[in-house]
Every structure is written in C-alpha cells, then in structure tokens.
Amino acid sequence: MTDIVTVKNLKVVFNEGNEQVYAVNGVDLSLHQGETLALVGESGSGKSVATHALLGLLGKDVVVTADEMLYGETDLLQTSRRQYTHLRGQELGLIFQDPLSGLNPTMRIGRQIGEGLKVHRYVHGHALKQAVFAAIEDVGLADPALIARKYPHELSGGQRQRAMIAMALVMQPKVLIADEPTTALDVTLQAQILALIKAQKVKHDLSVIFITHDLGVVANIADRVAIMYAGKIVEVGTANEIFYHPQHPYTWGLLDAVPSSDDQRDQLFTLPGTPPDLHQPIKGDAFAPRNPYAMPIDFKKEPPLFQVSPTHFVRSWLLDPRTPHYQPPVTIQKRWARFAQLHAEQTNDPVVESQQAGGVPV
C-alpha cells in the first residue's frame, strides 16, 4: 500500500525561557493512500503537536527534528516557508479544533472559504462566488448565499464546524487533518460531523488523519488507530485490532472510558495518576508510574515496539516473552474473545491462540 505521508523518529522540543518541553519523543507514523488514521491520546500526549510539525505550523522557538518526514516524495524537512504555504494551500487541509479560533471573526464566511482559491488558484468574480457556494452546499449547509454573508458568531456551533470543513476542502487537498473536530459539539452534532467527514473522504478520495482524545468517536470512521502517550506512539493497529485485541494497558484504559449501552460492570478499569512532566527526558517507560501491570524493567528501560501481527505493534514490556504470566482486565478478555470469534468467522478456521510467557495471545 502506498504511503502518502511518512514520518520517522519525529521529535519536537519547545523552548520556554530556560526550560524545554519534550512534546514529541520519537514518533514513527505513516498514512496510507486513501485511509483514515486516527491519532488518539489524552490532552498533552503530543498528537496535535506532531501533526502541526508535519504541517510546518510550529513557531521559531520550537525545535523539530526527524530522520525522515515526507509528503509523497517531497522532503518536508527541506521545504521552505513559501513551499509550505503552497502545500497547505493546495495539498494539505486542516480542520482546527475550535472553529471560533480557526475562523476570523471580522470576515464573512464566504470570503474566508474563498481566500485560498483567490491566493493559490487566482479564482475571482463570479467563478469564485460559485465555487464558494458549491463548497458550502457540499458540507450540508442550506442557503449557501445566506451562509456566505454571515460572520462566524452568527452561526451555530455545528454550522461553524461545517464552514471550517468547507474551508479545508475547497482547495481539494489530498490529505485532510481533522484536529478534534467534534470536541465542542453535542452527541447529535458529533455524529453528523463524523458522517460528513467520512462521506467527504470517499467523495474526494482523501487520506485523513483524525485526531481525538475519545476512542469512541473513531470506531466507525478509522481504518487504523495509533495510540499516543507522552509524545510517543505506544500502540498502532487496524481499528479491529485496537478495539478487539488491544495489548497496551493505556489502550485498555481508553477503551474502558468509552460508555457502552450493555455495560454491566460494577467497576471501571481506571488509570491512576497523571501524565508525566515533559520538562525532563523520561527514563524507562513513560507510562510506568500509572501502569497497574508495571514491572521493575519499566522504570529502567524504555520498551521497544513488539509486533503482534503484520499490522499491529505495541510498545510494552508485557509482550516480551520473558514477562511473567498476567491476566488483563475482564473487559479486555471479553474483547479478545470477540476478536477470536471475528477471526474465525472471517477465515472459517478457529483461532489457535499460542500463549507467550506473558500470557498474551499472538
């Protein structure tokens, strides 16, 4: 499968006076042509910073390094500011987390949507107006002429988010980065925006990076899911692998935070503590202080990526063959059983689960 975005060993350090913040600590990331990759993690995990580094949107006081950062065959590490402006205008689209901060409050919606067409495609006059109206209509907003004349504060939250999507798609980009696009919306509007992004991806043949802190919202939109914690990807796999065969305790906690209508648990699997202070380099596994399954090695040495399947990788010492036997939470065991059932239904063969010393089905 062709990769449209490739990132290897991405590191981002913010300089804050005499202090540094190690926001991204060696991220490897690939986005396949035509897929939706969900980047999931709690606030401060580095997911937005990593994608903003990819887009060249970080300030001068931020140090961005990587072994490789490619968009197609374009080396983004060698890209000038002018070239980046061109790429963001025509190839890479971004939906900001907060429409109120992403939209200019002093400009009418139509003018903001059409700005990229004027600057990068030299579209003017009647052709520009028709293109703007078409973009507004394309995201499900009725009466595009009326919407185009309005200012951001005159629109509802859902309308503003749709306007942001129109602004991102009007240039027909190849890659769309959606940064927490449903965070400030109620459940009904969330579902509408997710359905809209999914439909636009198919219609415009987009490759999408969908950023969120909520695993629940990506269940029906993502092809693959990458879990981030403290500036690193700790688990990545297909959506089925992450939802039904998760291997990292942090992923277990995120999944158990997703409400379920058939949930009859007396107690949730909870993660104690808080994310680490990123002002200092971290020794060992960054998740170790919060990990109920942590072993002495977790506090001394960072785990490598262990391969569970050709598409599933996990950064946890639990997958080391030398790890003593352990039992994951009951809710996770049920997910594993469901995964085995799905596998059997797809292959017509029962799953023979070989147990590592650590008790992890592989």
PDB file of N, CA and C in Angstrom, residues 281-338:
ATOM      1  N   PRO A 281      13.690  14.751  30.192  1.00  0.00           N
ATOM      2  CA  PRO A 281      13.674  13.465  29.483  1.00  0.00           C
ATOM      3  C   PRO A 281      13.225  12.357  30.428  1.00  0.00           C
ATOM      4  N   ILE A 282      12.476  11.413  29.904  1.00  0.00           N
ATOM      5  CA  ILE A 282      11.887  10.357  30.727  1.00  0.00           C
ATOM      6  C   ILE A 282      12.774   9.116  30.695  1.00  0.00           C
ATOM      7  N   LYS A 283      13.027   8.567  31.880  1.00  0.00           N
ATOM      8  CA  LYS A 283      13.784   7.327  31.978  1.00  0.00           C
ATOM      9  C   LYS A 283      12.815   6.156  32.026  1.00  0.00           C
ATOM     10  N   GLY A 284      13.102   5.143  31.243  1.00  0.00           N
ATOM     11  CA  GLY A 284      12.233   3.973  31.212  1.00  0.00           C
ATOM     12  C   GLY A 284      10.962   4.229  30.427  1.00  0.00           C
ATOM     13  N   ASP A 285       9.916   3.503  30.775  1.00  0.00           N
ATOM     14  CA  ASP A 285       8.617   3.629  30.112  1.00  0.00           C
ATOM     15  C   ASP A 285       7.850   4.786  30.745  1.00  0.00           C
ATOM     16  N   ALA A 286       7.451   5.757  29.935  1.00  0.00           N
ATOM     17  CA  ALA A 286       6.746   6.935  30.457  1.00  0.00           C
ATOM     18  C   ALA A 286       5.448   6.561  31.156  1.00  0.00           C
ATOM     19  N   PHE A 287       4.860   5.443  30.784  1.00  0.00           N
ATOM     20  CA  PHE A 287       3.581   5.033  31.360  1.00  0.00           C
ATOM     21  C   PHE A 287       3.747   4.251  32.668  1.00  0.00           C
ATOM     22  N   ALA A 288       4.961   3.886  33.015  1.00  0.00           N
ATOM     23  CA  ALA A 288       5.203   3.001  34.160  1.00  0.00           C
ATOM     24  C   ALA A 288       4.561   3.463  35.467  1.00  0.00           C
ATOM     25  N   PRO A 289       4.649   4.753  35.857  1.00  0.00           N
ATOM     26  CA  PRO A 289       4.065   5.159  37.144  1.00  0.00           C
ATOM     27  C   PRO A 289       2.548   4.986  37.219  1.00  0.00           C
ATOM     28  N   ARG A 290       1.879   4.900  36.081  1.00  0.00           N
ATOM     29  CA  ARG A 290       0.420   4.767  36.061  1.00  0.00           C
ATOM     30  C   ARG A 290      -0.023   3.352  35.704  1.00  0.00           C
ATOM     31  N   ASN A 291       0.920   2.492  35.430  1.00  0.00           N
ATOM     32  CA  ASN A 291       0.619   1.176  34.885  1.00  0.00           C
ATOM     33  C   ASN A 291       0.419   0.153  36.004  1.00  0.00           C
ATOM     34  N   PRO A 292      -0.794  -0.357  36.195  1.00  0.00           N
ATOM     35  CA  PRO A 292      -1.020  -1.379  37.230  1.00  0.00           C
ATOM     36  C   PRO A 292      -0.225  -2.656  36.974  1.00  0.00           C
ATOM     37  N   TYR A 293       0.257  -2.836  35.735  1.00  0.00           N
ATOM     38  CA  TYR A 293       0.995  -4.043  35.367  1.00  0.00           C
ATOM     39  C   TYR A 293       2.499  -3.781  35.253  1.00  0.00           C
ATOM     40  N   ALA A 294       2.963  -2.647  35.751  1.00  0.00           N
ATOM     41  CA  ALA A 294       4.372  -2.279  35.604  1.00  0.00           C
ATOM     42  C   ALA A 294       5.286  -3.253  36.341  1.00  0.00           C
ATOM     43  N   MET A 295       6.435  -3.514  35.720  1.00  0.00           N
ATOM     44  CA  MET A 295       7.474  -4.358  36.300  1.00  0.00           C
ATOM     45  C   MET A 295       8.718  -3.504  36.531  1.00  0.00           C
ATOM     46  N   PRO A 296       9.696  -3.991  37.288  1.00  0.00           N
ATOM     47  CA  PRO A 296      10.903  -3.186  37.545  1.00  0.00           C
ATOM     48  C   PRO A 296      11.563  -2.658  36.279  1.00  0.00           C
ATOM     49  N   ILE A 297      11.563  -3.454  35.211  1.00  0.00           N
ATOM     50  CA  ILE A 297      12.217  -3.021  33.983  1.00  0.00           C
ATOM     51  C   ILE A 297      11.536  -1.798  33.375  1.00  0.00           C
ATOM     52  N   ASP A 298      10.235  -1.627  33.619  1.00  0.00           N
ATOM     53  CA  ASP A 298       9.510  -0.488  33.066  1.00  0.00           C
ATOM     54  C   ASP A 298      10.081   0.835  33.562  1.00  0.00           C
ATOM     55  N   PHE A 299      10.615   0.847  34.769  1.00  0.00           N
ATOM     56  CA  PHE A 299      11.147   2.076  35.356  1.00  0.00           C
ATOM     57  C   PHE A 299      12.606   2.318  34.961  1.00  0.00           C
ATOM     58  N   LYS A 300      13.203   1.338  34.292  1.00  0.00           N
ATOM     59  CA  LYS A 300      14.624   1.445  33.953  1.00  0.00           C
ATOM     60  C   LYS A 300      14.881   1.589  32.456  1.00  0.00           C
ATOM     61  N   LYS A 301      14.075   0.911  31.663  1.00  0.00           N
ATOM     62  CA  LYS A 301      14.373   0.822  30.232  1.00  0.00           C
ATOM     63  C   LYS A 301      13.107   0.985  29.406  1.00  0.00           C
ATOM     64  N   GLU A 302      13.193   1.819  28.394  1.00  0.00           N
ATOM     65  CA  GLU A 302      12.037   2.015  27.509  1.00  0.00           C
ATOM     66  C   GLU A 302      11.802   0.763  26.670  1.00  0.00           C
ATOM     67  N   PRO A 303      10.557   0.300  26.578  1.00  0.00           N
ATOM     68  CA  PRO A 303      10.294  -0.895  25.771  1.00  0.00           C
ATOM     69  C   PRO A 303      10.397  -0.592  24.280  1.00  0.00           C
ATOM     70  N   PRO A 304      10.833  -1.576  23.499  1.00  0.00           N
ATOM     71  CA  PRO A 304      10.791  -1.419  22.041  1.00  0.00           C
ATOM     72  C   PRO A 304       9.379  -1.681  21.543  1.00  0.00           C
ATOM     73  N   LEU A 305       9.189  -1.569  20.239  1.00  0.00           N
ATOM     74  CA  LEU A 305       7.910  -1.944  19.639  1.00  0.00           C
ATOM     75  C   LEU A 305       7.898  -3.451  19.404  1.00  0.00           C
ATOM     76  N   PHE A 306       6.943  -4.125  20.005  1.00  0.00           N
ATOM     77  CA  PHE A 306       6.768  -5.555  19.770  1.00  0.00           C
ATOM     78  C   PHE A 306       5.694  -5.747  18.705  1.00  0.00           C
ATOM     79  N   GLN A 307       5.929  -6.703  17.798  1.00  0.00           N
ATOM     80  CA  GLN A 307       4.982  -6.965  16.716  1.00  0.00           C
ATOM     81  C   GLN A 307       4.011  -8.063  17.125  1.00  0.00           C
ATOM     82  N   VAL A 308       2.728  -7.735  17.070  1.00  0.00           N
ATOM     83  CA  VAL A 308       1.673  -8.692  17.385  1.00  0.00           C
ATOM     84  C   VAL A 308       1.168  -9.357  16.110  1.00  0.00           C
ATOM     85  N   SER A 309       1.082  -8.570  15.033  1.00  0.00           N
ATOM     86  CA  SER A 309       0.659  -9.062  13.723  1.00  0.00           C
ATOM     87  C   SER A 309       1.352  -8.188  12.683  1.00  0.00           C
ATOM     88  N   PRO A 310       1.199  -8.476  11.398  1.00  0.00           N
ATOM     89  CA  PRO A 310       1.827  -7.614  10.392  1.00  0.00           C
ATOM     90  C   PRO A 310       1.386  -6.158  10.460  1.00  0.00           C
ATOM     91  N   THR A 311       0.234  -5.886  11.087  1.00  0.00           N
ATOM     92  CA  THR A 311      -0.284  -4.513  11.151  1.00  0.00           C
ATOM     93  C   THR A 311      -0.392  -3.977  12.577  1.00  0.00           C
ATOM     94  N   HIS A 312       0.004  -4.762  13.559  1.00  0.00           N
ATOM     95  CA  HIS A 312      -0.246  -4.419  14.965  1.00  0.00           C
ATOM     96  C   HIS A 312       1.074  -4.399  15.743  1.00  0.00           C
ATOM     97  N   PHE A 313       1.406  -3.222  16.316  1.00  0.00           N
ATOM     98  CA  PHE A 313       2.655  -3.046  17.053  1.00  0.00           C
ATOM     99  C   PHE A 313       2.369  -2.389  18.400  1.00  0.00           C
ATOM    100  N   VAL A 314       3.097  -2.820  19.431  1.00  0.00           N
ATOM    101  CA  VAL A 314       2.832  -2.358  20.795  1.00  0.00           C
ATOM    102  C   VAL A 314       4.151  -2.077  21.511  1.00  0.00           C
ATOM    103  N   ARG A 315       4.212  -0.932  22.194  1.00  0.00           N
ATOM    104  CA  ARG A 315       5.397  -0.569  22.973  1.00  0.00           C
ATOM    105  C   ARG A 315       5.123  -0.878  24.449  1.00  0.00           C
ATOM    106  N   SER A 316       5.321  -2.136  24.826  1.00  0.00           N
ATOM    107  CA  SER A 316       5.064  -2.551  26.205  1.00  0.00           C
ATOM    108  C   SER A 316       5.878  -3.793  26.526  1.00  0.00           C
ATOM    109  N   TRP A 317       6.489  -3.801  27.731  1.00  0.00           N
ATOM    110  CA  TRP A 317       7.254  -4.971  28.153  1.00  0.00           C
ATOM    111  C   TRP A 317       6.349  -6.173  28.424  1.00  0.00           C
ATOM    112  N   LEU A 318       5.055  -5.974  28.496  1.00  0.00           N
ATOM    113  CA  LEU A 318       4.150  -7.106  28.702  1.00  0.00           C
ATOM    114  C   LEU A 318       4.236  -8.113  27.562  1.00  0.00           C
ATOM    115  N   LEU A 319       4.660  -7.660  26.392  1.00  0.00           N
ATOM    116  CA  LEU A 319       4.730  -8.553  25.240  1.00  0.00           C
ATOM    117  C   LEU A 319       6.086  -9.234  25.101  1.00  0.00           C
ATOM    118  N   ASP A 320       7.011  -8.935  25.997  1.00  0.00           N
ATOM    119  CA  ASP A 320       8.297  -9.624  25.983  1.00  0.00           C
ATOM    120  C   ASP A 320       8.080 -11.082  26.406  1.00  0.00           C
ATOM    121  N   PRO A 321       8.662 -12.044  25.678  1.00  0.00           N
ATOM    122  CA  PRO A 321       8.449 -13.465  26.008  1.00  0.00           C
ATOM    123  C   PRO A 321       8.872 -13.832  27.430  1.00  0.00           C
ATOM    124  N   ARG A 322       9.735 -13.014  28.037  1.00  0.00           N
ATOM    125  CA  ARG A 322      10.213 -13.326  29.394  1.00  0.00           C
ATOM    126  C   ARG A 322       9.280 -12.801  30.485  1.00  0.00           C
ATOM    127  N   THR A 323       8.240 -12.074  30.098  1.00  0.00           N
ATOM    128  CA  THR A 323       7.331 -11.488  31.081  1.00  0.00           C
ATOM    129  C   THR A 323       6.533 -12.574  31.805  1.00  0.00           C
ATOM    130  N   PRO A 324       6.442 -12.503  33.140  1.00  0.00           N
ATOM    131  CA  PRO A 324       5.627 -13.479  33.880  1.00  0.00           C
ATOM    132  C   PRO A 324       4.163 -13.431  33.441  1.00  0.00           C
ATOM    133  N   HIS A 325       3.478 -14.511  33.684  1.00  0.00           N
ATOM    134  CA  HIS A 325       2.067 -14.595  33.291  1.00  0.00           C
ATOM    135  C   HIS A 325       1.238 -13.534  34.019  1.00  0.00           C
ATOM    136  N   TYR A 326       0.276 -12.958  33.316  1.00  0.00           N
ATOM    137  CA  TYR A 326      -0.612 -11.958  33.916  1.00  0.00           C
ATOM    138  C   TYR A 326      -1.999 -12.105  33.309  1.00  0.00           C
ATOM    139  N   GLN A 327      -2.986 -11.533  33.981  1.00  0.00           N
ATOM    140  CA  GLN A 327      -4.361 -11.542  33.487  1.00  0.00           C
ATOM    141  C   GLN A 327      -4.804 -10.105  33.223  1.00  0.00           C
ATOM    142  N   PRO A 328      -5.177  -9.785  32.001  1.00  0.00           N
ATOM    143  CA  PRO A 328      -5.715  -8.446  31.728  1.00  0.00           C
ATOM    144  C   PRO A 328      -7.097  -8.294  32.353  1.00  0.00           C
ATOM    145  N   PRO A 329      -7.640  -7.091  32.398  1.00  0.00           N
ATOM    146  CA  PRO A 329      -8.990  -6.895  32.947  1.00  0.00           C
ATOM    147  C   PRO A 329     -10.022  -7.763  32.225  1.00  0.00           C
ATOM    148  N   VAL A 330     -11.070  -8.111  32.921  1.00  0.00           N
ATOM    149  CA  VAL A 330     -12.117  -8.973  32.365  1.00  0.00           C
ATOM    150  C   VAL A 330     -12.706  -8.367  31.098  1.00  0.00           C
ATOM    151  N   THR A 331     -12.889  -7.045  31.087  1.00  0.00           N
ATOM    152  CA  THR A 331     -13.457  -6.393  29.901  1.00  0.00           C
ATOM    153  C   THR A 331     -12.568  -6.591  28.681  1.00  0.00           C
ATOM    154  N   ILE A 332     -11.254  -6.613  28.892  1.00  0.00           N
ATOM    155  CA  ILE A 332     -10.319  -6.807  27.780  1.00  0.00           C
ATOM    156  C   ILE A 332     -10.321  -8.271  27.348  1.00  0.00           C
ATOM    157  N   GLN A 333     -10.421  -9.182  28.294  1.00  0.00           N
ATOM    158  CA  GLN A 333     -10.518 -10.598  27.941  1.00  0.00           C
ATOM    159  C   GLN A 333     -11.740 -10.853  27.060  1.00  0.00           C
ATOM    160  N   LYS A 334     -12.842 -10.162  27.351  1.00  0.00           N
ATOM    161  CA  LYS A 334     -14.051 -10.302  26.532  1.00  0.00           C
ATOM    162  C   LYS A 334     -13.812  -9.770  25.122  1.00  0.00           C
ATOM    163  N   ARG A 335     -13.058  -8.675  25.022  1.00  0.00           N
ATOM    164  CA  ARG A 335     -12.731  -8.142  23.689  1.00  0.00           C
ATOM    165  C   ARG A 335     -11.867  -9.135  22.916  1.00  0.00           C
ATOM    166  N   TRP A 336     -10.898  -9.742  23.595  1.00  0.00           N
ATOM    167  CA  TRP A 336     -10.060 -10.732  22.929  1.00  0.00           C
ATOM    168  C   TRP A 336     -10.892 -11.913  22.430  1.00  0.00           C
ATOM    169  N   ALA A 337     -11.860 -12.335  23.236  1.00  0.00           N
ATOM    170  CA  ALA A 337     -12.730 -13.442  22.825  1.00  0.00           C
ATOM    171  C   ALA A 337     -13.542 -13.059  21.594  1.00  0.00           C
ATOM    172  N   ARG A 338     -14.016 -11.817  21.571  1.00  0.00           N
ATOM    173  CA  ARG A 338     -14.765 -11.326  20.414  1.00  0.00           C
ATOM    174  C   ARG A 338     -13.866 -11.275  19.184  1.00  0.00           C
TER     175      ARG A 338
END
